[in-house]
Amino acid sequence: MGSLGVYLSMKIVFFSAQPYDKTFFARFNQFDHDLVFLDIQLNEQTAELAAGAQAVCVFVNDKVSAAVVQKLSALGISIIALRCAGFNNIDLEAAKSAGIRVCRVPAYSPEAVAEHAVAMLLTLNRKTHKAYNRVREQNFSLQGLIGFNLHGKTVGVIGTGNIGKAFCKIMLGFGCKVVAFDLIANKDLEAEGVVYQSLIEVLKADIISLHCPLNEQTKHLINADTIAYMKHGVVLINTSRGGLVHTKEAIKALKSGKIGALGIDVYEQEEKLFFRNLSEDIIQDDDIQRLMSFPNVLITAHQAFFTEEAMEQIATTTLNNIQLLSENAKLNPQAALLA
Ligand code: NAD
C-alpha cells in the first residue's frame, strides 16, 4: 500500500490469456491495476510486448527461459507471476540472477484437478463417451461398453501433495485400496488407509494416477522400464505434466494392450496445440494423432483446473501475490518461488 493508504497501480501484461482469464482477473482486480491481456505465448520473440509494465503474468506453456528473463529484466520487469501451480517452465536461476521476483498459485483448488482425474477414469472405464454418441444415433446396444467395478481395485498414486491427497481421498470413498509413492509419506493419509510403497510396487496397481511435479527426476517417469512393471491392461491417468510420460513408449504399450486405457489432460508437446482451436489446421504432431486414434485414450486439453472456484482462487491469489511482492511484504512461502 502507498504511504497514503492508497494502492499503487501497476501495469501487468498477461501472456497466453484466454477470454476466461480476462473475465476472472477483471472481476477480482481489487487493486485497480492496469491489466493488459495478450493471447500470444511469452517467448524470446514476444517478450518485448511487456514494455512499460512492472509485472508479467504467465501460464503453463509460456516459456520463461534465461533469454526471456534477460529480455524482461532489460524492460524493467520486476515480478513474474505464474497463474498456475507447476513452475517447470521458468528458469528460476536466471530470474534470481536478474533480481526478478517470482510467485505462483500453489493450491488454488486441488479438488478441481483430482475430480477431473476421477472423471477421466470413470469415462474410460464405463465408456460414457461412447455411450453418449451411440444413444444420440439411436444405437442402444451395450456391446463393447462393459467396464469394471472400481470398488475393491488397487489405485496407485504417484505424488501425494495437494492434488494427490485429494485424489486418494476420493478413491478411498469409492472403496478402492489406495497405495502411494512419494518422497515424503503423508501421515494423515496413512491414518485414512493409504499405504505407501516403493515406486515399483505402486506401478503394479490396477489404476495409476500421476500427481507429482515435472522435474529432472520425474521426466519420463513412465517409460519402457517402468511400464514393464505395470499390470497388463492398467488404466493410466496423467493430469500432472505431459513430460512425466514418454509418449512413444505409452503408444507402444497401448498397441500391445499393456496399457488398457490412457487418460491424459496434459501432453508432452502440448504447447503447440492446447488452448487453441486448430480444427481447420493440419496437425503435424503424429504422436497426438496416433493417441487420438485409440478408442481407449481420452485426451482433454489441460482443463483439469478449470472450475469456477479454481479460476476465482487463481485470480485473487495471483493479484494478491503481485501486490504483496510490490510492497515487499511477506508472501505465503509456498507461493513465493523467489521473493
Ligand atoms: P504439490 O507440490 O502439492 O505435490 C507434489 C507432490 O509430489 C509432493 O508431495 C512431492 O513430495 C511429490 N514428489 C516430488 N517429486 C516426486 C517424485 N520424484 N516421485 C514421487 N513424488 C514426488 O503439487 P500439487 O498441487 O499436488 O500438483 C501436482 C502437479 O499437478 C503440479 O506439479 C502440476 O504440474 C500439476 N497440475 C496440473 C493441473 C491441470 O490443470 N492439469 C493443475 C494444477 C497442477
CSV table of C-alpha atoms and ligand atoms in Angstrom, one decimal:
chain,number,residue,atom,x,y,z
A,1,MET,CA,0.0,0.0,0.0
A,2,GLY,CA,1.3,3.5,-0.7
A,3,SER,CA,2.1,5.9,2.2
A,4,LEU,CA,-1.4,7.5,2.0
A,5,GLY,CA,-3.1,4.1,2.3
A,6,VAL,CA,-3.7,4.1,-1.5
A,7,TYR,CA,-2.7,1.1,-3.6
A,8,LEU,CA,-0.1,1.9,-6.3
A,9,SER,CA,-1.5,0.8,-9.6
A,10,MET,CA,0.8,-1.3,-11.7
A,11,LYS,CA,0.7,-2.4,-15.4
A,12,ILE,CA,0.6,-6.2,-15.6
A,13,VAL,CA,0.9,-7.9,-19.0
A,14,PHE,CA,-0.8,-11.3,-19.2
A,15,PHE,CA,0.6,-13.8,-21.8
A,16,SER,CA,-1.4,-16.7,-23.2
A,17,ALA,CA,-4.5,-15.0,-21.9
A,18,GLN,CA,-7.9,-16.6,-22.8
A,19,PRO,CA,-11.2,-14.8,-22.6
A,20,TYR,CA,-12.0,-16.5,-19.3
A,21,ASP,CA,-8.7,-15.1,-17.8
A,22,LYS,CA,-9.9,-11.7,-18.7
A,23,THR,CA,-13.3,-12.3,-17.1
A,24,PHE,CA,-11.9,-13.5,-13.8
A,25,PHE,CA,-9.0,-11.2,-13.4
A,26,ALA,CA,-11.0,-8.2,-14.3
A,27,ARG,CA,-13.7,-9.3,-11.8
A,28,PHE,CA,-11.2,-9.6,-9.0
A,29,ASN,CA,-8.9,-6.6,-9.8
A,30,GLN,CA,-9.4,-5.1,-6.4
A,31,PHE,CA,-6.1,-3.2,-6.5
A,32,ASP,CA,-7.2,-1.5,-9.7
A,33,HIS,CA,-4.1,-2.5,-11.7
A,34,ASP,CA,-3.8,-1.8,-15.4
A,35,LEU,CA,-4.3,-5.4,-16.8
A,36,VAL,CA,-3.2,-6.0,-20.4
A,37,PHE,CA,-4.3,-9.3,-21.9
A,38,LEU,CA,-2.3,-10.8,-24.8
A,39,ASP,CA,-3.4,-14.1,-26.3
A,40,ILE,CA,0.1,-15.0,-27.5
A,41,GLN,CA,2.7,-17.1,-25.7
A,42,LEU,CA,5.6,-15.5,-23.9
A,43,ASN,CA,8.9,-16.3,-25.7
A,44,GLU,CA,12.0,-14.6,-26.9
A,45,GLN,CA,10.1,-13.0,-29.8
A,46,THR,CA,7.1,-11.8,-27.8
A,47,ALA,CA,8.9,-10.6,-24.6
A,48,GLU,CA,9.1,-7.1,-26.0
A,49,LEU,CA,5.4,-6.7,-25.6
A,50,ALA,CA,5.8,-6.4,-21.9
A,51,ALA,CA,7.4,-2.9,-22.4
A,52,GLY,CA,6.1,-0.4,-19.9
A,53,ALA,CA,4.8,-3.0,-17.5
A,54,GLN,CA,6.2,-3.8,-14.0
A,55,ALA,CA,4.9,-7.4,-13.9
A,56,VAL,CA,4.1,-10.2,-16.3
A,57,CYS,CA,1.6,-12.9,-15.6
A,58,VAL,CA,2.3,-16.3,-17.3
A,59,PHE,CA,0.6,-19.7,-17.7
A,60,VAL,CA,1.8,-23.3,-18.1
A,61,ASN,CA,3.0,-23.1,-21.7
A,62,ASP,CA,4.8,-19.8,-21.6
A,63,LYS,CA,8.5,-20.4,-22.0
A,64,VAL,CA,10.3,-18.3,-19.4
A,65,SER,CA,13.8,-19.3,-20.4
A,66,ALA,CA,17.0,-17.5,-19.4
A,67,ALA,CA,16.9,-15.5,-22.6
A,68,VAL,CA,13.3,-14.4,-21.9
A,69,VAL,CA,14.2,-13.5,-18.4
A,70,GLN,CA,17.0,-11.3,-19.6
A,71,LYS,CA,14.7,-9.5,-22.1
A,72,LEU,CA,12.1,-9.0,-19.3
A,73,SER,CA,14.8,-7.7,-17.0
A,74,ALA,CA,16.0,-5.2,-19.6
A,75,LEU,CA,12.4,-3.9,-19.9
A,76,GLY,CA,12.3,-3.3,-16.2
A,77,ILE,CA,10.0,-6.2,-15.2
A,78,SER,CA,10.5,-6.9,-11.5
A,79,ILE,CA,7.8,-9.6,-11.0
A,80,ILE,CA,6.9,-12.7,-12.9
A,81,ALA,CA,3.6,-14.1,-11.6
A,82,LEU,CA,2.6,-17.7,-12.6
A,83,ARG,CA,-1.1,-18.1,-12.6
A,84,CYS,CA,-0.7,-21.9,-12.1
A,85,ALA,CA,0.9,-24.3,-9.6
A,86,GLY,CA,3.6,-26.0,-11.7
A,87,PHE,CA,6.7,-24.0,-12.4
A,88,ASN,CA,8.8,-26.3,-14.7
A,89,ASN,CA,8.5,-23.7,-17.5
A,90,ILE,CA,10.6,-21.0,-15.7
A,91,ASP,CA,14.3,-20.7,-15.4
A,92,LEU,CA,14.4,-19.7,-11.7
A,93,GLU,CA,18.2,-19.4,-11.6
A,94,ALA,CA,18.1,-16.8,-14.4
A,95,ALA,CA,15.3,-14.9,-12.6
A,96,LYS,CA,17.3,-14.9,-9.4
A,97,SER,CA,20.4,-13.6,-11.1
A,98,ALA,CA,18.3,-10.9,-12.7
A,99,GLY,CA,16.8,-9.9,-9.4
A,100,ILE,CA,13.2,-10.7,-10.6
A,101,ARG,CA,10.8,-12.0,-8.1
A,102,VAL,CA,8.6,-15.0,-9.0
A,103,CYS,CA,5.4,-16.2,-7.5
A,104,ARG,CA,2.8,-18.9,-8.2
A,105,VAL,CA,-0.6,-20.2,-7.0
A,106,PRO,CA,0.4,-23.2,-5.0
A,107,ALA,CA,-3.0,-24.7,-4.3
A,108,TYR,CA,-5.9,-23.0,-6.0
A,109,SER,CA,-8.2,-26.0,-6.0
A,110,PRO,CA,-6.6,-29.4,-5.6
A,111,GLU,CA,-10.1,-30.9,-5.7
A,112,ALA,CA,-10.7,-29.4,-9.2
A,113,VAL,CA,-7.8,-31.4,-10.6
A,114,ALA,CA,-8.4,-34.5,-8.5
A,115,GLU,CA,-12.1,-34.6,-9.6
A,116,HIS,CA,-11.1,-34.3,-13.3
A,117,ALA,CA,-8.7,-37.2,-12.9
A,118,VAL,CA,-11.6,-39.2,-11.5
A,119,ALA,CA,-13.9,-38.1,-14.3
A,120,MET,CA,-11.3,-39.4,-16.8
A,121,LEU,CA,-11.1,-42.7,-15.0
A,122,LEU,CA,-14.8,-43.1,-14.9
A,123,THR,CA,-15.3,-42.2,-18.5
A,124,LEU,CA,-12.6,-44.6,-19.7
A,125,ASN,CA,-13.8,-47.4,-17.5
A,126,ARG,CA,-17.6,-47.1,-18.1
A,127,LYS,CA,-17.2,-45.7,-21.6
A,128,THR,CA,-19.7,-42.9,-21.2
A,129,HIS,CA,-18.1,-41.0,-24.1
A,130,LYS,CA,-19.0,-43.8,-26.4
A,131,ALA,CA,-22.5,-44.3,-24.8
A,132,TYR,CA,-23.3,-40.7,-25.3
A,133,ASN,CA,-22.6,-40.8,-29.1
A,134,ARG,CA,-24.3,-44.2,-29.5
A,135,VAL,CA,-27.6,-43.1,-27.9
A,136,ARG,CA,-27.6,-39.9,-30.0
A,137,GLU,CA,-27.6,-42.2,-33.0
A,138,GLN,CA,-30.4,-44.3,-31.6
A,139,ASN,CA,-27.9,-47.2,-31.0
A,140,PHE,CA,-29.0,-48.6,-27.7
A,141,SER,CA,-26.7,-51.7,-27.8
A,142,LEU,CA,-24.4,-52.3,-24.9
A,143,GLN,CA,-21.9,-54.4,-26.9
A,144,GLY,CA,-18.4,-53.2,-26.1
A,145,LEU,CA,-19.4,-50.9,-23.3
A,146,ILE,CA,-18.5,-53.3,-20.4
A,147,GLY,CA,-16.4,-51.8,-17.6
A,148,PHE,CA,-15.3,-53.0,-14.2
A,149,ASN,CA,-16.2,-52.1,-10.6
A,150,LEU,CA,-13.7,-49.6,-9.0
A,151,HIS,CA,-14.7,-50.9,-5.6
A,152,GLY,CA,-12.1,-53.3,-4.4
A,153,LYS,CA,-9.5,-52.3,-7.1
A,154,THR,CA,-6.0,-51.1,-6.2
A,155,VAL,CA,-5.2,-47.5,-7.2
A,156,GLY,CA,-1.6,-46.4,-7.3
A,157,VAL,CA,-1.0,-42.7,-6.7
A,158,ILE,CA,2.4,-41.2,-7.6
A,159,GLY,CA,2.8,-37.9,-5.7
A,160,THR,CA,0.6,-37.2,-2.7
A,161,GLY,CA,0.8,-33.4,-2.4
A,162,ASN,CA,-2.3,-31.2,-2.5
A,163,ILE,CA,-3.8,-32.9,-5.6
A,164,GLY,CA,-2.7,-36.4,-5.0
A,165,LYS,CA,-4.1,-36.2,-1.5
A,166,ALA,CA,-7.5,-35.1,-2.7
A,167,PHE,CA,-7.4,-37.9,-5.3
A,168,CYS,CA,-6.5,-40.5,-2.7
A,169,LYS,CA,-9.5,-39.4,-0.5
A,170,ILE,CA,-12.0,-39.7,-3.4
A,171,MET,CA,-10.7,-43.2,-4.3
A,172,LEU,CA,-10.9,-44.3,-0.7
A,173,GLY,CA,-14.5,-43.2,-0.9
A,174,PHE,CA,-15.0,-45.4,-3.9
A,175,GLY,CA,-13.9,-48.4,-1.8
A,176,CYS,CA,-10.6,-48.8,-3.5
A,177,LYS,CA,-7.3,-49.9,-1.9
A,178,VAL,CA,-5.0,-46.9,-2.3
A,179,VAL,CA,-1.2,-47.4,-2.5
A,180,ALA,CA,1.1,-44.4,-3.0
A,181,PHE,CA,4.6,-43.4,-3.8
A,182,ASP,CA,6.0,-40.0,-2.7
A,183,LEU,CA,9.4,-38.8,-1.4
A,184,ILE,CA,7.6,-38.0,1.9
A,185,ALA,CA,4.7,-40.0,3.3
A,186,ASN,CA,1.7,-38.1,4.4
A,187,LYS,CA,0.7,-39.2,7.9
A,188,ASP,CA,-2.9,-38.1,7.6
A,189,LEU,CA,-3.4,-40.1,4.5
A,190,GLU,CA,-1.7,-43.1,6.2
A,191,ALA,CA,-4.2,-42.8,9.0
A,192,GLU,CA,-7.0,-42.8,6.5
A,193,GLY,CA,-5.8,-46.1,5.0
A,194,VAL,CA,-3.3,-45.1,2.2
A,195,VAL,CA,-0.3,-47.4,2.1
A,196,TYR,CA,3.0,-46.0,1.0
A,197,GLN,CA,5.1,-48.4,-1.1
A,198,SER,CA,8.1,-48.3,-3.4
A,199,LEU,CA,7.6,-46.9,-6.9
A,200,ILE,CA,7.9,-50.5,-8.4
A,201,GLU,CA,5.1,-51.8,-6.1
A,202,VAL,CA,2.8,-48.9,-6.9
A,203,LEU,CA,3.3,-49.4,-10.6
A,204,LYS,CA,1.7,-52.9,-10.2
A,205,ALA,CA,-1.7,-51.3,-9.3
A,206,ASP,CA,-4.9,-51.7,-11.4
A,207,ILE,CA,-5.1,-48.0,-11.9
A,208,ILE,CA,-2.2,-45.4,-11.8
A,209,SER,CA,-2.7,-41.7,-11.4
A,210,LEU,CA,0.2,-39.2,-11.6
A,211,HIS,CA,0.3,-36.2,-9.3
A,212,CYS,CA,4.0,-35.4,-8.9
A,213,PRO,CA,5.7,-32.3,-10.4
A,214,LEU,CA,7.8,-32.4,-13.6
A,215,ASN,CA,11.5,-32.0,-12.9
A,216,GLU,CA,14.8,-33.7,-13.7
A,217,GLN,CA,14.0,-36.7,-11.5
A,218,THR,CA,10.5,-37.2,-12.8
A,219,LYS,CA,10.9,-36.5,-16.6
A,220,HIS,CA,9.7,-39.7,-18.4
A,221,LEU,CA,8.9,-41.4,-15.1
A,222,ILE,CA,6.6,-43.5,-17.2
A,223,ASN,CA,9.0,-45.1,-19.7
A,224,ALA,CA,9.7,-48.6,-21.2
A,225,ASP,CA,11.3,-49.8,-17.9
A,226,THR,CA,8.5,-48.6,-15.6
A,227,ILE,CA,5.8,-49.7,-18.0
A,228,ALA,CA,7.3,-53.2,-17.8
A,229,TYR,CA,6.3,-53.4,-14.1
A,230,MET,CA,2.7,-52.5,-14.8
A,231,LYS,CA,-0.2,-54.9,-14.9
A,232,HIS,CA,-1.5,-55.9,-18.4
A,233,GLY,CA,-4.4,-53.6,-19.1
A,234,VAL,CA,-3.6,-51.0,-16.5
A,235,VAL,CA,-5.5,-47.7,-16.6
A,236,LEU,CA,-3.1,-44.8,-16.5
A,237,ILE,CA,-4.2,-41.2,-15.8
A,238,ASN,CA,-2.0,-38.2,-16.1
A,239,THR,CA,-3.3,-34.8,-15.1
A,240,SER,CA,0.1,-33.5,-13.9
A,241,ARG,CA,2.5,-32.7,-16.7
A,242,GLY,CA,3.0,-34.3,-20.1
A,243,GLY,CA,6.7,-34.7,-19.7
A,244,LEU,CA,6.1,-37.3,-17.0
A,245,VAL,CA,5.2,-39.8,-19.7
A,246,HIS,CA,7.4,-41.0,-22.6
A,247,THR,CA,4.7,-40.6,-25.2
A,248,LYS,CA,6.2,-43.0,-27.8
A,249,GLU,CA,6.6,-45.7,-25.1
A,250,ALA,CA,3.0,-45.2,-24.0
A,251,ILE,CA,1.8,-45.6,-27.6
A,252,LYS,CA,3.8,-48.9,-27.8
A,253,ALA,CA,2.2,-50.1,-24.6
A,254,LEU,CA,-1.3,-49.1,-25.9
A,255,LYS,CA,-0.7,-51.1,-29.1
A,256,SER,CA,0.3,-54.2,-27.1
A,257,GLY,CA,-2.6,-53.8,-24.7
A,258,LYS,CA,-0.2,-53.4,-21.7
A,259,ILE,CA,-1.9,-50.0,-21.1
A,260,GLY,CA,-5.6,-50.8,-21.2
A,261,ALA,CA,-6.7,-47.2,-21.1
A,262,LEU,CA,-5.0,-43.9,-21.0
A,263,GLY,CA,-6.5,-40.6,-19.8
A,264,ILE,CA,-4.3,-37.5,-20.3
A,265,ASP,CA,-5.1,-33.9,-19.5
A,266,VAL,CA,-1.5,-33.0,-20.3
A,267,TYR,CA,0.7,-33.9,-23.2
A,268,GLU,CA,4.5,-33.6,-23.8
A,269,GLN,CA,4.1,-31.4,-26.9
A,270,GLU,CA,1.0,-29.6,-25.7
A,271,GLU,CA,2.4,-26.0,-26.1
A,272,LYS,CA,1.9,-26.2,-29.8
A,273,LEU,CA,-1.6,-27.5,-29.5
A,274,PHE,CA,-3.6,-26.8,-26.4
A,275,PHE,CA,-5.8,-23.8,-25.6
A,276,ARG,CA,-6.4,-23.1,-29.3
A,277,ASN,CA,-9.0,-24.1,-31.8
A,278,LEU,CA,-7.0,-25.9,-34.5
A,279,SER,CA,-10.0,-27.5,-36.2
A,280,GLU,CA,-9.1,-26.0,-39.6
A,281,ASP,CA,-5.4,-26.9,-39.4
A,282,ILE,CA,-3.3,-29.9,-40.5
A,283,ILE,CA,-1.8,-31.1,-37.3
A,284,GLN,CA,1.9,-32.0,-37.8
A,285,ASP,CA,2.3,-33.9,-34.5
A,286,ASP,CA,2.0,-37.6,-35.4
A,287,ASP,CA,2.1,-38.7,-31.8
A,288,ILE,CA,-1.0,-36.8,-30.7
A,289,GLN,CA,-2.8,-38.0,-33.9
A,290,ARG,CA,-1.9,-41.6,-33.0
A,291,LEU,CA,-3.1,-41.1,-29.5
A,292,MET,CA,-6.4,-39.7,-30.7
A,293,SER,CA,-6.9,-42.7,-32.9
A,294,PHE,CA,-7.1,-45.2,-30.0
A,295,PRO,CA,-10.6,-45.9,-28.7
A,296,ASN,CA,-9.3,-46.4,-25.2
A,297,VAL,CA,-7.5,-43.0,-25.0
A,298,LEU,CA,-9.2,-39.9,-23.6
A,299,ILE,CA,-7.5,-36.6,-24.1
A,300,THR,CA,-8.6,-33.3,-22.6
A,301,ALA,CA,-6.7,-30.1,-23.3
A,302,HIS,CA,-5.3,-29.2,-19.8
A,303,GLN,CA,-8.7,-28.4,-18.4
A,304,ALA,CA,-8.4,-30.2,-15.0
A,305,PHE,CA,-8.0,-26.9,-13.2
A,306,PHE,CA,-11.0,-25.3,-15.0
A,307,THR,CA,-13.7,-24.7,-12.4
A,308,GLU,CA,-15.4,-21.5,-11.3
A,309,GLU,CA,-13.9,-22.0,-7.8
A,310,ALA,CA,-10.4,-22.6,-9.1
A,311,MET,CA,-10.5,-19.6,-11.5
A,312,GLU,CA,-11.6,-17.3,-8.7
A,313,GLN,CA,-8.8,-18.6,-6.5
A,314,ILE,CA,-6.2,-18.2,-9.3
A,315,ALA,CA,-7.2,-14.6,-10.0
A,316,THR,CA,-7.4,-13.5,-6.3
A,317,THR,CA,-4.2,-15.3,-5.3
A,318,THR,CA,-2.2,-14.1,-8.3
A,319,LEU,CA,-3.2,-10.4,-7.9
A,320,ASN,CA,-2.6,-10.7,-4.1
A,321,ASN,CA,0.9,-12.2,-4.7
A,322,ILE,CA,1.8,-9.4,-7.1
A,323,GLN,CA,0.5,-6.8,-4.6
A,324,LEU,CA,2.5,-8.3,-1.7
A,325,LEU,CA,5.7,-8.6,-3.8
A,326,SER,CA,5.3,-5.0,-4.9
A,327,GLU,CA,5.0,-3.9,-1.3
A,328,ASN,CA,8.0,-6.1,-0.2
A,329,ALA,CA,5.5,-7.8,2.1
A,330,LYS,CA,5.6,-11.4,3.2
A,331,LEU,CA,4.2,-13.9,0.9
A,332,ASN,CA,2.9,-17.4,1.6
A,333,PRO,CA,6.2,-19.4,1.4
A,334,GLN,CA,4.7,-21.9,-1.0
A,335,ALA,CA,3.6,-19.1,-3.3
A,336,ALA,CA,7.0,-17.4,-3.2
A,337,LEU,CA,9.3,-19.1,-5.6
A,338,LEU,CA,11.7,-16.0,-5.5
A,339,ALA,CA,10.5,-13.4,-3.1
B,1,NAD,P1,2.3,-30.5,-4.6
B,1,NAD,O1,3.6,-29.8,-4.7
B,1,NAD,O2,1.3,-30.2,-3.6
B,1,NAD,O3,2.6,-32.1,-4.6
B,1,NAD,C1,3.5,-32.7,-5.4
B,1,NAD,C2,3.9,-34.0,-4.6
B,1,NAD,O4,4.8,-34.7,-5.5
B,1,NAD,C3,4.7,-33.7,-3.3
B,1,NAD,O5,4.1,-34.5,-2.3
B,1,NAD,C4,6.1,-34.2,-3.6
B,1,NAD,O6,6.8,-34.7,-2.5
B,1,NAD,C5,5.8,-35.2,-4.6
B,1,NAD,N1,7.0,-35.5,-5.4
B,1,NAD,C6,8.0,-34.7,-5.8
B,1,NAD,N2,8.9,-35.4,-6.5
B,1,NAD,C7,8.5,-36.7,-6.6
B,1,NAD,C8,9.0,-37.9,-7.1
B,1,NAD,N3,10.2,-37.9,-7.8
B,1,NAD,N4,8.3,-39.0,-7.0
B,1,NAD,C9,7.1,-39.0,-6.3
B,1,NAD,N5,6.6,-37.9,-5.8
B,1,NAD,C10,7.3,-36.8,-5.9
B,1,NAD,O7,1.7,-30.2,-6.1
B,1,NAD,P2,0.2,-30.4,-6.5
B,1,NAD,O8,-0.5,-29.1,-6.2
B,1,NAD,O9,-0.4,-31.6,-5.9
B,1,NAD,O10,0.3,-30.5,-8.1
B,1,NAD,C11,0.9,-31.6,-8.6
B,1,NAD,C12,1.2,-31.3,-10.1
B,1,NAD,O11,-0.1,-31.2,-10.8
B,1,NAD,C13,1.8,-30.0,-10.4
B,1,NAD,O12,3.2,-30.1,-10.3
B,1,NAD,C14,1.3,-29.6,-11.7
B,1,NAD,O13,2.3,-30.0,-12.7
B,1,NAD,C15,0.1,-30.4,-11.9
B,1,NAD,N6,-1.2,-29.6,-12.1
B,1,NAD,C16,-1.9,-29.8,-13.2
B,1,NAD,C17,-3.1,-29.1,-13.4
B,1,NAD,C18,-4.0,-29.3,-14.5
B,1,NAD,O14,-4.9,-28.5,-14.8
B,1,NAD,N7,-3.9,-30.4,-15.3
B,1,NAD,C19,-3.5,-28.1,-12.4
B,1,NAD,C20,-2.6,-27.9,-11.3
B,1,NAD,C21,-1.5,-28.7,-11.2
